[in-house]
Amino acid sequence: MSPTSTTLRRAGFVAALTTAGVLTAAGAAFAHVTVHPESYAKGATDGVLTFRVPNEEDTASTTKVQVFLPTDHPVLGVLVTPQSGWTAKVTTTKLKTPIKTDDGTITDAVSEITWTGGRIRHGEFQDFNVAFGQLPDDTDQLEFKTLQTYSDGNVVRWIEETPKGGEEPENPAPVLTLTAKDTGEDSSGETSGAASSSSSGSDAKSSTASSKSSDSTARGLGIAGLIVGVLGLAAAGFALARGRSARS
């Protein structure tokens, strides 16, 4: 094999490895368990939270998902949407401080939801929908610690807290941001029809912004991969020209 061919092979190999590294990092970044939408207004009523669970194992399937709801700032009126192939078990906990509502005093709330019976295979994800009656209005965010169990017995604990302004940990817990209440709310805390529509519009805009952000990230990663490829081709071209010069 000529020196030129050897150099070209090496340049191509390095470019391929670098590109693969970029794509692998991109895949890992989107493998977290997340909650959607990413934000709701404080005290929001009659909404839905979607927990998205991707499978990040190559040789095992996800067979069990446990989502823990906070009880210090409880989510009221939780209902689980039936999921084909999955069985949901809902666990409630007695609240340390009962909550007074227009419908009466609430003394317990859902603290855990466990889904079993289904399978999330490699390269797939599953959305688990949870409806709620009312979100708390006395905190800025809700953290939903999650355990993901695989068919090989491995358990991934999505329970780490992301520090404000810091880097995201390896296994972050899904976090729902609670924003300021809509101005259309009255003194009793109930949301008028107009305010509900405004809230829905805000959630839609939030989802759109989130999608645009994801698209921008994906495009950025794609551009990074193209740059790596161009650099690899440039290195190969340089090696080829150098080989021709040497033969001359």
Short mmCIF file of C-alpha atoms in Angstrom, two decimals, residues 85-220:
data_model
loop_
_atom_site.label_atom_id
_atom_site.label_comp_id
_atom_site.label_asym_id
_atom_site.label_seq_id
_atom_site.Cartn_x
_atom_site.Cartn_y
_atom_site.Cartn_z
CA GLY A 85 -49.88 -2.26 27.38
CA TRP A 86 -49.13 -0.59 30.70
CA THR A 87 -50.72 -0.88 34.15
CA ALA A 88 -50.59 2.16 36.44
CA LYS A 89 -50.51 1.96 40.23
CA VAL A 90 -51.24 5.19 42.10
CA THR A 91 -49.99 5.68 45.68
CA THR A 92 -51.36 8.42 47.93
CA THR A 93 -49.81 9.94 51.06
CA LYS A 94 -51.30 11.77 54.03
CA LEU A 95 -50.39 15.44 53.91
CA LYS A 96 -48.66 17.01 56.90
CA THR A 97 -50.68 20.16 56.35
CA PRO A 98 -54.21 19.72 54.92
CA ILE A 99 -55.14 22.01 52.05
CA LYS A 100 -58.41 23.96 52.07
CA THR A 101 -60.19 24.32 48.74
CA ASP A 102 -63.60 25.47 47.58
CA ASP A 103 -64.62 21.81 47.42
CA GLY A 104 -63.49 21.06 50.96
CA THR A 105 -60.32 20.17 52.86
CA ILE A 106 -57.85 17.81 51.17
CA THR A 107 -55.88 15.58 53.55
CA ASP A 108 -53.99 13.33 51.12
CA ALA A 109 -52.42 13.56 47.68
CA VAL A 110 -50.75 11.32 45.10
CA SER A 111 -47.08 10.74 45.93
CA GLU A 112 -46.10 8.05 43.41
CA ILE A 113 -47.24 6.60 40.09
CA THR A 114 -45.76 3.31 38.88
CA TRP A 115 -46.21 1.96 35.36
CA THR A 116 -45.46 -1.73 34.64
CA GLY A 117 -46.33 -4.40 32.08
CA GLY A 118 -45.15 -2.63 28.93
CA ARG A 119 -41.80 -2.40 27.16
CA ILE A 120 -39.84 0.52 25.74
CA ARG A 121 -37.28 -0.91 23.36
CA HIS A 122 -33.99 0.49 22.06
CA GLY A 123 -34.51 3.57 19.94
CA GLU A 124 -38.04 4.14 21.30
CA PHE A 125 -39.70 6.37 23.89
CA GLN A 126 -43.01 6.34 25.73
CA ASP A 127 -45.20 9.25 26.86
CA PHE A 128 -47.12 8.83 30.12
CA ASN A 129 -49.91 11.40 30.55
CA VAL A 130 -51.08 12.57 33.98
CA ALA A 131 -54.01 14.98 34.40
CA PHE A 132 -54.18 17.29 37.41
CA GLY A 133 -56.87 19.39 39.04
CA GLN A 134 -54.60 22.09 40.45
CA LEU A 135 -50.90 22.89 40.78
CA PRO A 136 -49.45 24.54 43.90
CA ASP A 137 -48.99 28.31 43.97
CA ASP A 138 -46.38 28.54 46.73
CA THR A 139 -43.27 27.36 44.89
CA ASP A 140 -41.30 28.20 41.74
CA GLN A 141 -40.79 24.66 40.50
CA LEU A 142 -41.79 21.05 40.98
CA GLU A 143 -39.25 18.23 40.86
CA PHE A 144 -40.46 14.77 39.83
CA LYS A 145 -37.83 12.21 40.78
CA THR A 146 -38.07 9.15 38.52
CA LEU A 147 -36.75 5.58 38.57
CA GLN A 148 -36.39 3.72 35.25
CA THR A 149 -36.01 -0.07 35.47
CA TYR A 150 -34.67 -2.18 32.59
CA SER A 151 -35.28 -5.81 31.68
CA ASP A 152 -31.72 -6.70 32.73
CA GLY A 153 -32.36 -5.40 36.27
CA ASN A 154 -30.49 -2.13 35.83
CA VAL A 155 -32.18 0.88 37.46
CA VAL A 156 -31.44 4.44 36.34
CA ARG A 157 -32.26 7.02 39.03
CA TRP A 158 -33.33 10.35 37.55
CA ILE A 159 -33.18 12.11 40.91
CA GLU A 160 -30.33 14.64 40.76
CA GLU A 161 -31.12 18.30 41.26
CA THR A 162 -29.89 20.77 38.65
CA PRO A 163 -28.22 23.73 40.39
CA LYS A 164 -29.32 27.20 39.31
CA GLY A 165 -26.89 28.53 36.76
CA GLY A 166 -24.82 25.32 36.99
CA GLU A 167 -24.20 22.41 34.68
CA GLU A 168 -26.83 19.73 34.30
CA PRO A 169 -25.98 16.58 36.30
CA GLU A 170 -25.69 13.17 34.70
CA ASN A 171 -29.12 11.97 35.85
CA PRO A 172 -31.28 15.08 36.35
CA ALA A 173 -34.81 14.79 37.73
CA PRO A 174 -37.61 16.12 35.50
CA VAL A 175 -38.46 19.67 36.59
CA LEU A 176 -41.61 21.71 35.95
CA THR A 177 -41.14 25.48 36.21
CA LEU A 178 -44.02 27.41 37.78
CA THR A 179 -44.40 30.96 36.50
CA ALA A 180 -46.29 33.96 37.90
CA LYS A 181 -50.08 33.67 37.99
CA ASP A 182 -52.12 35.04 35.11
CA THR A 183 -53.59 38.50 35.80
CA GLY A 184 -57.06 37.17 34.94
CA GLU A 185 -57.31 35.26 38.21
CA ASP A 186 -59.73 36.55 40.85
CA SER A 187 -59.15 36.79 44.63
CA SER A 188 -60.44 33.24 45.25
CA GLY A 189 -57.71 31.82 43.05
CA GLU A 190 -60.14 30.51 40.43
CA THR A 191 -59.23 31.21 36.82
CA SER A 192 -61.81 32.85 34.56
CA GLY A 193 -62.56 31.46 31.10
CA ALA A 194 -60.54 34.22 29.46
CA ALA A 195 -57.58 33.56 31.73
CA SER A 196 -57.79 29.84 30.96
CA SER A 197 -57.62 30.61 27.25
CA SER A 198 -54.66 32.91 27.85
CA SER A 199 -52.93 30.19 29.86
CA SER A 200 -53.52 27.66 27.09
CA GLY A 201 -52.08 30.11 24.57
CA SER A 202 -49.04 30.65 26.78
CA ASP A 203 -48.52 26.89 27.10
CA ALA A 204 -48.76 26.52 23.32
CA LYS A 205 -46.19 29.30 22.84
CA SER A 206 -43.96 27.64 25.44
CA SER A 207 -44.20 24.31 23.62
CA THR A 208 -43.46 26.05 20.30
CA ALA A 209 -40.46 27.83 21.80
CA SER A 210 -39.24 24.55 23.24
CA SER A 211 -39.58 22.87 19.84
CA LYS A 212 -37.71 25.72 18.17
CA SER A 213 -34.95 25.39 20.78
CA SER A 214 -34.69 21.65 20.13
CA ASP A 215 -34.62 22.26 16.37
CA SER A 216 -31.86 24.84 16.81
CA THR A 217 -29.86 22.39 18.91
CA ALA A 218 -30.32 19.67 16.32
CA ARG A 219 -29.25 22.02 13.51
CA GLY A 220 -26.22 23.07 15.53
#
